[in-house]
Short mmCIF file of C-alpha atoms in Angstrom, two decimals:
data_model
loop_
_atom_site.label_atom_id
_atom_site.label_comp_id
_atom_site.label_asym_id
_atom_site.label_seq_id
_atom_site.Cartn_x
_atom_site.Cartn_y
_atom_site.Cartn_z
CA MET A 10 -8.87 -39.99 9.57
CA ARG A 11 -6.33 -37.20 9.45
CA ARG A 12 -7.52 -34.07 11.18
CA SER A 13 -7.62 -31.02 8.93
CA ARG A 14 -5.10 -28.32 9.76
CA GLU A 15 -5.70 -25.57 12.26
CA PHE A 16 -6.62 -22.18 10.80
CA ALA A 17 -5.64 -18.79 12.22
CA VAL A 18 -8.84 -17.09 13.38
CA VAL A 19 -9.06 -13.35 14.11
CA ALA A 20 -10.06 -13.02 17.77
CA GLY A 21 -9.47 -9.34 18.50
CA VAL A 22 -8.21 -6.05 17.07
CA GLY A 23 -6.89 -2.79 18.48
CA ALA A 24 -5.04 0.35 17.44
CA SER A 25 -3.05 3.21 18.87
CA LEU A 26 -2.29 6.62 17.38
CA PRO A 27 0.11 9.17 18.86
CA SER A 28 -1.42 12.31 20.34
CA ARG A 29 0.18 14.93 18.13
CA LEU A 30 -2.15 15.78 15.24
CA VAL A 31 -0.65 17.38 12.12
CA THR A 32 -3.20 18.88 9.73
CA ASN A 33 -2.61 19.82 6.09
CA GLU A 34 -3.00 23.45 7.15
CA GLU A 35 -0.12 23.11 9.59
CA LEU A 36 2.10 21.62 6.87
CA ALA A 37 1.09 24.42 4.49
CA SER A 38 2.14 26.98 7.10
CA ARG A 39 5.70 25.65 7.19
CA MET A 40 6.44 24.39 3.68
CA ASP A 41 5.51 24.97 0.04
CA THR A 42 2.29 22.98 -0.09
CA SER A 43 -1.44 23.41 0.42
CA ASP A 44 -4.41 21.48 1.72
CA GLU A 45 -5.72 21.32 -1.86
CA TRP A 46 -2.41 19.98 -3.25
CA ILE A 47 -2.19 17.23 -0.63
CA THR A 48 -5.87 16.29 -0.68
CA THR A 49 -6.12 16.08 -4.47
CA ARG A 50 -3.09 13.83 -4.82
CA THR A 51 -3.45 11.68 -1.74
CA GLY A 52 -6.88 12.09 -0.13
CA ILE A 53 -5.06 12.71 3.17
CA ARG A 54 -6.32 15.50 5.44
CA GLN A 55 -4.34 14.86 8.63
CA ARG A 56 -1.91 12.45 10.26
CA PHE A 57 -0.56 11.83 13.78
CA VAL A 58 3.11 11.84 14.75
CA VAL A 59 5.02 10.80 17.86
CA GLU A 60 6.42 13.31 20.33
CA PRO A 61 10.24 13.62 20.59
CA GLY A 62 11.67 10.67 22.50
CA ALA A 63 8.79 8.29 21.76
CA ALA A 64 9.40 5.05 19.86
CA THR A 65 7.58 2.53 17.70
CA SER A 66 7.34 0.10 20.65
CA ASP A 67 5.34 2.63 22.69
CA LEU A 68 2.56 2.56 20.08
CA ALA A 69 2.92 -1.20 19.54
CA VAL A 70 2.45 -1.97 23.25
CA GLU A 71 -0.74 0.08 23.44
CA ALA A 72 -2.23 -1.41 20.26
CA GLY A 73 -1.26 -4.92 21.42
CA ALA A 74 -2.89 -4.42 24.81
CA ARG A 75 -6.09 -3.24 23.14
CA ALA A 76 -6.17 -6.21 20.77
CA LEU A 77 -5.69 -8.61 23.71
CA LYS A 78 -8.57 -6.90 25.52
CA SER A 79 -10.73 -7.10 22.40
CA ALA A 80 -9.99 -10.84 22.24
CA GLY A 81 -10.64 -11.27 25.98
CA MET A 82 -7.20 -12.87 26.36
CA ALA A 83 -4.39 -12.07 28.78
CA ALA A 84 -1.66 -14.07 27.07
CA VAL A 85 -0.61 -15.49 23.70
CA ASP A 86 2.02 -18.01 22.58
CA ALA A 87 4.01 -15.66 20.33
CA VAL A 88 4.36 -11.98 19.44
CA LEU A 89 5.13 -10.79 15.90
CA LEU A 90 5.85 -7.16 15.11
CA ALA A 91 5.70 -5.94 11.53
CA THR A 92 7.79 -2.77 11.33
CA THR A 93 10.34 -0.89 9.24
CA THR A 94 11.09 1.58 12.02
CA PRO A 95 12.29 -0.54 14.96
CA ASP A 96 13.33 1.18 18.20
CA HIS A 97 16.97 0.29 17.36
CA PRO A 98 18.70 -1.22 14.29
CA CYS A 99 19.52 -4.13 16.63
CA PRO A 100 17.90 -5.97 18.40
CA ALA A 101 14.39 -6.61 17.11
CA THR A 102 11.66 -4.60 18.87
CA ALA A 103 9.14 -7.44 19.36
CA PRO A 104 10.78 -8.93 22.50
CA SER A 105 10.63 -5.53 24.20
CA VAL A 106 6.97 -5.18 23.24
CA ALA A 107 6.20 -8.69 24.50
CA SER A 108 7.86 -8.05 27.86
CA ARG A 109 6.06 -4.75 28.34
CA LEU A 110 2.80 -6.62 27.70
CA GLY A 111 3.68 -9.05 30.49
CA LEU A 112 4.59 -11.80 28.03
CA THR A 113 8.27 -12.28 28.87
CA GLY A 114 9.36 -15.73 27.75
CA VAL A 115 7.23 -16.12 24.63
CA PRO A 116 8.94 -16.12 21.23
CA ALA A 117 8.91 -12.64 19.71
CA PHE A 118 10.41 -11.34 16.47
CA ASP A 119 10.10 -8.61 13.88
CA VAL A 120 8.92 -8.98 10.28
CA ASN A 121 10.06 -6.34 7.77
CA ALA A 122 8.13 -6.09 4.53
CA VAL A 123 7.59 -2.31 4.81
CA CYS A 124 3.97 -1.47 3.93
CA SER A 125 3.15 -5.13 3.19
CA GLY A 126 4.40 -6.07 6.66
CA PHE A 127 1.02 -6.79 8.20
CA VAL A 128 -0.04 -9.16 5.40
CA TYR A 129 3.37 -10.88 5.56
CA GLY A 130 3.00 -11.15 9.34
CA LEU A 131 -0.46 -12.60 8.90
CA ALA A 132 0.95 -15.30 6.61
CA VAL A 133 3.67 -16.11 9.17
CA ALA A 134 1.19 -16.20 12.06
CA ASP A 135 -1.15 -18.40 10.02
CA GLY A 136 1.72 -20.78 9.26
CA LEU A 137 2.80 -20.96 12.90
CA ILE A 138 -0.75 -21.77 13.96
CA ALA A 139 -1.34 -24.21 11.09
CA SER A 140 1.83 -26.12 12.02
CA GLY A 141 0.46 -26.66 15.51
CA ALA A 142 3.47 -24.86 17.04
CA PHE A 143 1.32 -22.15 18.59
CA ALA A 144 -2.33 -21.85 19.55
CA SER A 145 -2.36 -18.04 19.58
CA VAL A 146 -0.30 -15.19 18.14
CA LEU A 147 -0.38 -11.44 18.72
CA LEU A 148 0.46 -9.74 15.41
CA ILE A 149 1.20 -6.03 15.63
CA GLY A 150 1.93 -3.63 12.77
CA ALA A 151 3.63 -0.47 14.04
CA ASP A 152 5.63 2.27 12.38
CA THR A 153 6.89 5.78 13.05
CA PHE A 154 7.79 7.04 9.58
CA SER A 155 7.95 10.59 10.97
CA THR A 156 11.36 9.48 12.31
CA ILE A 157 12.76 8.55 8.87
CA VAL A 158 11.22 11.06 6.45
CA ASP A 159 13.05 14.29 5.61
CA GLY A 160 11.11 17.00 7.43
CA ASP A 161 11.57 19.34 4.45
CA ASP A 162 10.30 16.89 1.82
CA ARG A 163 6.66 17.73 1.24
CA ALA A 164 6.06 14.60 -0.86
CA THR A 165 6.74 12.24 2.05
CA VAL A 166 5.98 14.44 5.08
CA SER A 167 2.45 14.98 3.79
CA VAL A 168 1.81 11.28 3.18
CA PHE A 169 3.14 9.43 6.21
CA GLY A 170 1.79 9.25 9.73
CA ASP A 171 2.73 7.20 12.80
CA GLY A 172 0.59 4.53 14.43
CA ALA A 173 0.11 0.93 15.44
CA GLY A 174 -2.57 -1.66 14.91
CA ALA A 175 -2.80 -5.20 16.22
CA CYS A 176 -4.68 -8.41 15.76
CA VAL A 177 -4.92 -11.49 17.98
CA LEU A 178 -5.07 -14.76 16.06
CA ARG A 179 -6.05 -18.07 17.64
CA ALA A 180 -6.22 -21.62 16.34
CA GLY A 181 -9.62 -22.59 14.98
CA ARG A 182 -11.59 -24.13 12.14
CA SER A 183 -11.86 -22.90 8.56
CA ASP A 184 -15.65 -22.59 8.81
CA GLU A 185 -15.51 -20.21 11.78
CA PRO A 186 -15.96 -16.47 11.14
CA GLY A 187 -12.53 -14.88 11.42
CA ALA A 188 -10.63 -17.74 9.80
CA VAL A 189 -7.85 -16.62 7.46
CA LEU A 190 -8.87 -18.66 4.42
CA GLY A 191 -6.02 -17.81 2.10
CA VAL A 192 -2.93 -15.63 1.76
CA GLU A 193 -0.88 -14.63 -1.30
CA LEU A 194 2.57 -13.04 -1.08
CA GLY A 195 5.13 -11.89 -3.63
CA SER A 196 8.24 -9.74 -4.11
CA ASP A 197 10.48 -8.18 -6.78
CA GLY A 198 13.92 -7.09 -5.56
CA GLY A 199 14.57 -5.41 -8.90
CA LEU A 200 12.32 -2.63 -7.63
CA ARG A 201 14.19 -2.16 -4.31
CA GLU A 202 15.16 1.44 -5.07
CA LEU A 203 11.55 2.60 -5.51
CA ILE A 204 11.15 2.75 -1.73
CA ILE A 205 14.39 3.02 0.21
CA VAL A 206 16.43 4.47 3.07
CA PRO A 207 19.79 4.25 1.28
CA ASP A 208 22.18 4.63 4.23
CA GLY A 209 22.63 3.09 7.65
CA GLY A 210 22.71 -0.53 6.51
CA SER A 211 25.66 -2.80 5.71
CA ARG A 212 25.99 -1.51 2.13
CA GLN A 213 26.92 1.96 3.28
CA ARG A 214 28.46 1.14 6.67
CA SER A 215 30.99 -1.28 5.21
CA ALA A 216 32.18 1.56 2.98
CA GLY A 217 32.64 3.88 5.97
CA ASP A 218 31.22 7.25 7.00
CA SER A 219 32.57 8.91 3.87
CA ALA A 220 30.08 6.87 1.84
CA ALA A 221 27.14 8.37 3.74
CA THR A 222 25.24 11.21 2.09
CA VAL A 223 23.22 14.02 3.62
CA SER A 224 19.99 12.72 2.12
CA GLY A 225 20.84 9.02 2.40
CA LYS A 226 19.61 8.67 5.95
CA TYR A 227 16.09 9.63 4.92
CA PHE A 228 13.28 7.61 3.41
CA SER A 229 12.80 8.23 -0.30
CA MET A 230 10.09 7.09 -2.67
CA GLN A 231 9.66 7.29 -6.45
CA GLY A 232 6.01 8.21 -6.21
CA LYS A 233 4.83 7.67 -9.78
CA ALA A 234 6.50 4.29 -10.22
CA VAL A 235 5.27 3.20 -6.77
CA TYR A 236 1.73 4.18 -7.73
CA LYS A 237 1.94 2.16 -10.95
CA HIS A 238 3.34 -0.99 -9.36
CA ALA A 239 1.13 -0.71 -6.27
CA VAL A 240 -2.04 -0.57 -8.37
CA ARG A 241 -0.98 -3.57 -10.44
CA ARG A 242 0.28 -5.76 -7.62
CA MET A 243 -2.56 -5.00 -5.19
CA THR A 244 -5.08 -5.73 -7.94
CA GLN A 245 -3.40 -8.96 -9.03
CA ALA A 246 -2.79 -10.16 -5.45
CA THR A 247 -6.50 -9.63 -4.76
CA LEU A 248 -7.48 -11.66 -7.84
CA ASP A 249 -5.00 -14.40 -6.88
CA VAL A 250 -6.30 -14.74 -3.34
CA LEU A 251 -9.90 -14.76 -4.59
CA ASP A 252 -8.94 -17.58 -6.94
CA ARG A 253 -7.29 -19.44 -4.06
CA VAL A 254 -10.37 -19.30 -1.83
CA GLY A 255 -12.92 -19.70 -4.62
CA TRP A 256 -14.61 -16.32 -4.32
CA SER A 257 -15.56 -14.00 -7.17
CA VAL A 258 -14.96 -10.24 -7.09
CA GLN A 259 -18.72 -9.83 -6.50
CA ASP A 260 -18.48 -11.98 -3.36
CA VAL A 261 -16.25 -9.42 -1.62
CA ASP A 262 -18.10 -7.16 0.82
CA LEU A 263 -15.12 -5.02 1.79
CA LEU A 264 -11.63 -4.48 0.38
CA VAL A 265 -9.22 -3.31 3.06
CA GLY A 266 -6.19 -2.12 1.13
CA HIS A 267 -2.98 -0.69 2.52
CA GLN A 268 -3.88 2.95 3.12
CA ALA A 269 -1.08 4.49 1.06
CA ASN A 270 -3.05 7.01 -0.87
CA LYS A 271 -6.75 7.22 -1.70
CA ARG A 272 -6.00 7.39 -5.42
CA ILE A 273 -4.37 3.95 -5.31
CA LEU A 274 -7.36 2.48 -3.46
CA ASP A 275 -9.82 4.07 -5.92
CA THR A 276 -7.89 2.78 -8.93
CA VAL A 277 -7.56 -0.75 -7.52
CA VAL A 278 -11.28 -0.94 -6.76
CA ALA A 279 -12.18 0.42 -10.20
CA GLY A 280 -9.77 -2.01 -11.89
CA LEU A 281 -11.38 -4.92 -10.05
CA GLY A 282 -14.81 -3.76 -11.22
CA MET A 283 -16.04 -3.20 -7.68
CA PRO A 284 -18.34 -0.33 -6.63
CA ALA A 285 -16.26 2.45 -5.05
CA ASP A 286 -17.94 1.98 -1.65
CA ARG A 287 -16.45 -1.50 -1.27
CA ALA A 288 -13.11 0.04 -0.28
CA LEU A 289 -12.56 0.80 3.38
CA VAL A 290 -10.83 4.19 3.49
CA ASN A 291 -9.34 5.87 6.56
CA VAL A 292 -6.20 7.33 4.97
CA ASP A 293 -7.89 10.74 5.13
CA ARG A 294 -7.77 10.58 8.94
CA VAL A 295 -4.42 8.87 9.67
CA GLY A 296 -2.26 9.11 6.52
CA ASN A 297 -0.05 6.25 5.41
CA THR A 298 1.01 4.44 8.59
CA ALA A 299 3.02 1.74 6.73
CA ALA A 300 2.79 -1.67 8.43
CA ALA A 301 0.18 -0.31 10.83
CA SER A 302 -2.24 0.80 8.15
CA ILE A 303 -4.29 -2.36 7.62
CA PRO A 304 -4.81 -3.21 11.32
CA ILE A 305 -5.67 0.44 12.09
CA ALA A 306 -8.16 0.35 9.20
CA LEU A 307 -9.62 -2.92 10.52
CA THR A 308 -10.02 -1.40 13.99
CA ASP A 309 -11.67 1.68 12.49
CA GLY A 310 -13.90 -0.58 10.40
CA VAL A 311 -15.12 -2.45 13.48
CA ALA A 312 -15.76 0.82 15.31
CA SER A 313 -17.71 2.31 12.37
CA GLY A 314 -19.72 -0.86 11.72
CA ALA A 315 -18.29 -1.30 8.22
CA LEU A 316 -16.81 -4.61 9.41
CA ARG A 317 -19.51 -6.88 10.80
CA GLU A 318 -19.80 -10.58 11.41
CA GLY A 319 -20.10 -12.58 8.21
CA ARG A 320 -18.73 -9.92 5.84
CA ARG A 321 -16.27 -11.28 3.30
CA VAL A 322 -13.10 -9.25 3.50
CA VAL A 323 -9.96 -9.09 1.38
CA LEU A 324 -6.81 -7.38 2.65
CA THR A 325 -4.24 -6.25 0.09
CA ALA A 326 -0.96 -4.36 0.31
CA PHE A 327 2.10 -3.22 -1.63
CA GLY A 328 5.30 -2.00 -0.06
CA GLY A 329 9.03 -1.55 -0.29
CA GLY A 330 11.14 -4.44 -1.46
CA ALA A 331 9.08 -4.42 -3.58
CA SER A 332 6.72 -6.70 -1.69
CA TRP A 333 3.02 -7.34 -1.92
CA GLY A 334 0.33 -9.61 -0.59
CA ALA A 335 -3.35 -10.26 -0.04
CA ALA A 336 -5.47 -12.29 2.37
CA ALA A 337 -9.13 -13.35 2.47
CA LEU A 338 -11.29 -13.92 5.53
CA VAL A 339 -14.87 -13.81 6.76
CA TRP A 340 -15.13 -11.19 9.49
CA PRO A 341 -15.91 -12.43 13.05
CA ASP A 342 -18.10 -10.94 15.78
CA ILE A 343 -15.57 -8.89 17.73
CA ALA A 344 -15.53 -5.48 19.37
CA ALA A 345 -12.72 -2.94 19.17
CA THR A 346 -11.69 -1.55 22.54
CA MET B 12 0.18 7.21 -36.21
CA ASP B 13 -3.41 8.37 -36.64
CA THR B 14 -4.85 5.21 -35.13
CA VAL B 15 -2.47 5.46 -32.18
CA LEU B 16 -3.45 9.10 -31.65
CA LEU B 17 -7.14 8.20 -31.87
CA ARG B 18 -6.77 5.47 -29.24
CA ILE B 19 -4.69 7.70 -26.93
CA THR B 20 -7.33 10.40 -27.27
CA GLU B 21 -10.02 7.90 -26.25
CA LEU B 22 -7.95 6.80 -23.25
CA ILE B 23 -7.47 10.41 -22.14
CA ARG B 24 -11.20 11.09 -22.43
CA GLU B 25 -11.97 8.00 -20.33
CA LEU B 26 -9.55 9.25 -17.67
CA LEU B 27 -10.81 12.84 -17.79
CA PRO B 28 -14.58 12.56 -18.33
CA GLU B 29 -15.07 16.22 -17.42
CA TYR B 30 -12.59 17.53 -19.98
CA GLU B 31 -14.45 18.58 -23.11
CA GLY B 32 -11.77 20.58 -24.92
CA GLU B 33 -9.70 19.61 -27.89
CA ILE B 34 -6.88 17.06 -27.54
CA ALA B 35 -4.23 18.07 -30.05
CA LEU B 36 -0.92 16.34 -30.70
CA SER B 37 0.80 19.38 -29.25
CA ALA B 38 -1.30 19.36 -26.05
CA ARG B 39 0.68 19.28 -22.81
CA PHE B 40 -0.70 16.75 -20.36
CA GLN B 41 -0.46 18.90 -17.26
CA GLU B 42 -0.75 22.51 -18.43
CA ASP B 43 -3.32 22.04 -21.25
CA LEU B 44 -5.32 18.97 -20.21
CA GLY B 45 -5.09 19.51 -16.45
CA MET B 46 -3.72 16.05 -15.72
CA ASP B 47 -1.64 15.48 -12.61
CA SER B 48 1.25 13.07 -12.16
CA LEU B 49 -0.96 10.14 -11.14
CA ASN B 50 -3.33 10.69 -14.11
CA MET B 51 -0.19 10.36 -16.24
CA VAL B 52 0.67 7.03 -14.65
CA ASP B 53 -2.89 5.83 -15.24
CA LEU B 54 -2.71 6.92 -18.89
CA LEU B 55 0.60 5.13 -19.49
CA SER B 56 -0.76 2.00 -17.78
CA ASP B 57 -3.89 2.13 -19.92
CA ALA B 58 -1.74 2.62 -23.03
CA GLU B 59 0.38 -0.40 -22.09
CA THR B 60 -2.76 -2.52 -21.93
CA ALA B 61 -4.32 -1.03 -25.07
CA PHE B 62 -1.22 -1.54 -27.23
CA ASP B 63 0.11 -4.64 -25.43
CA LEU B 64 3.53 -3.15 -24.74
CA GLU B 65 5.61 -2.07 -21.77
CA ILE B 66 6.56 1.53 -21.05
CA PRO B 67 9.60 1.61 -18.74
CA ASP B 68 9.32 3.44 -15.39
CA SER B 69 12.02 5.85 -16.60
CA ARG B 70 9.53 7.20 -19.17
CA LEU B 71 7.13 8.28 -16.41
CA ASP B 72 9.11 11.48 -15.91
CA ASN B 73 9.85 12.63 -19.43
CA LEU B 74 6.65 12.61 -21.42
CA ASP B 75 4.97 15.98 -21.30
CA ARG B 76 2.97 16.15 -24.55
CA VAL B 77 0.50 13.88 -26.32
CA GLU B 78 2.86 13.88 -29.30
CA GLY B 79 5.72 12.38 -27.26
CA LEU B 80 3.57 9.49 -26.06
CA VAL B 81 2.15 8.81 -29.54
CA GLU B 82 5.61 8.88 -31.12
CA TYR B 83 7.00 6.59 -28.43
CA ILE B 84 4.23 4.04 -28.94
CA VAL B 85 4.57 4.19 -32.74
CA SER B 86 8.33 3.62 -32.43
CA VAL B 87 7.87 0.61 -30.13
CA LEU B 88 5.21 -0.89 -32.42
CA ARG B 89 7.50 -0.33 -35.44
CA GLU B 90 10.44 -2.03 -33.68
CA GLU B 91 8.21 -4.96 -32.80
CA SER B 92 6.98 -5.38 -36.38
CA ASP B 93 10.57 -5.05 -37.73
CA GLY B 94 11.68 -7.68 -35.23
CA ALA B 95 8.87 -9.97 -36.36
CA ASP B 96 9.97 -9.52 -40.00
CA VAL B 97 13.55 -10.44 -39.11
CA ARG B 98 12.43 -13.53 -37.23
CA SER B 99 10.14 -14.68 -40.00
CA ALA B 100 12.79 -14.06 -42.71
#
């Protein structure tokens, strides 16, 4: 009889936030905004940003080390880093992270799906494990959006924070707690300009320095359109993954959405017909940390007790590209370190 | 037009349960009804569902009064029914 495929099973989680705390009050003291303005629109009260000279890999290494410790493992077969803010445009940052974790020699590469990066990375890790190529993968989501936002743009400065979160996945059975039971992914390149850093890539560089603009090096976001598409895609991706794994909306104990903005999370949960308390929310504490947001939320959820063994969890995200995705799993008995 | 206005008024009241004032055609979403930019997106999304039509993203930034939204929806519905007449002719 043919053996059923291996499933990726969550074995450990960990997170790392930079030390510099930026409160809404601090932002209000240096630009035209207020705690009330930011909190009403985003639900965000504070965020953390890296010190000058620090890089995405510094956070990724720390989060990765914590996830390995949580899993009780010293090594894995591959390292994946979901990020939009690599240390350098070239090469990928994952090999550097792997080496600093003492994992020189293992395959390591970056995945870029902006704020959907962790869910995309989870699908890749699941596929690598299902194929039998690897028995364990360290998946890290890490971003330092403070390095790409315009410091004078209140709409993005107030929303984004830096951070890293990580998850160790090992080969296992589908009936084990922690097994990733299903993943849904999608994209729409027609929406690429909703979330974009226009300059610095081949489109502008092939045209020369004269094609660069003052604002083009910064991250920009069409907030209202992003909100609309994020709500729709995160809701639909959730319904699609529930259909794939045979769960109803009522079966879900906790929805861990990309922590972009509390309003998006509230609207998605309401649209799904779930009670508001089914959404795990930590955007108030860390802001939108892009690819790091879901694994940081998972780590926070373990620490707070919101995520406990046996709870049925759906992850869902929307990000630049546009890209989106969702995943379903039953939470395992693990401790955050 | 009246039925569209009635439905839009219902959608606004669902979105703003604490708002008890009048909702006139001339009402401005932000200044008079106290809606913010994301309430607007929710309203347009709800209207898309209610009237089974699509409001382009470009419209998100240039509707400031109830009247503008009602007129836009009426015009789209009229175009659709004209198109249906042409196809059936």
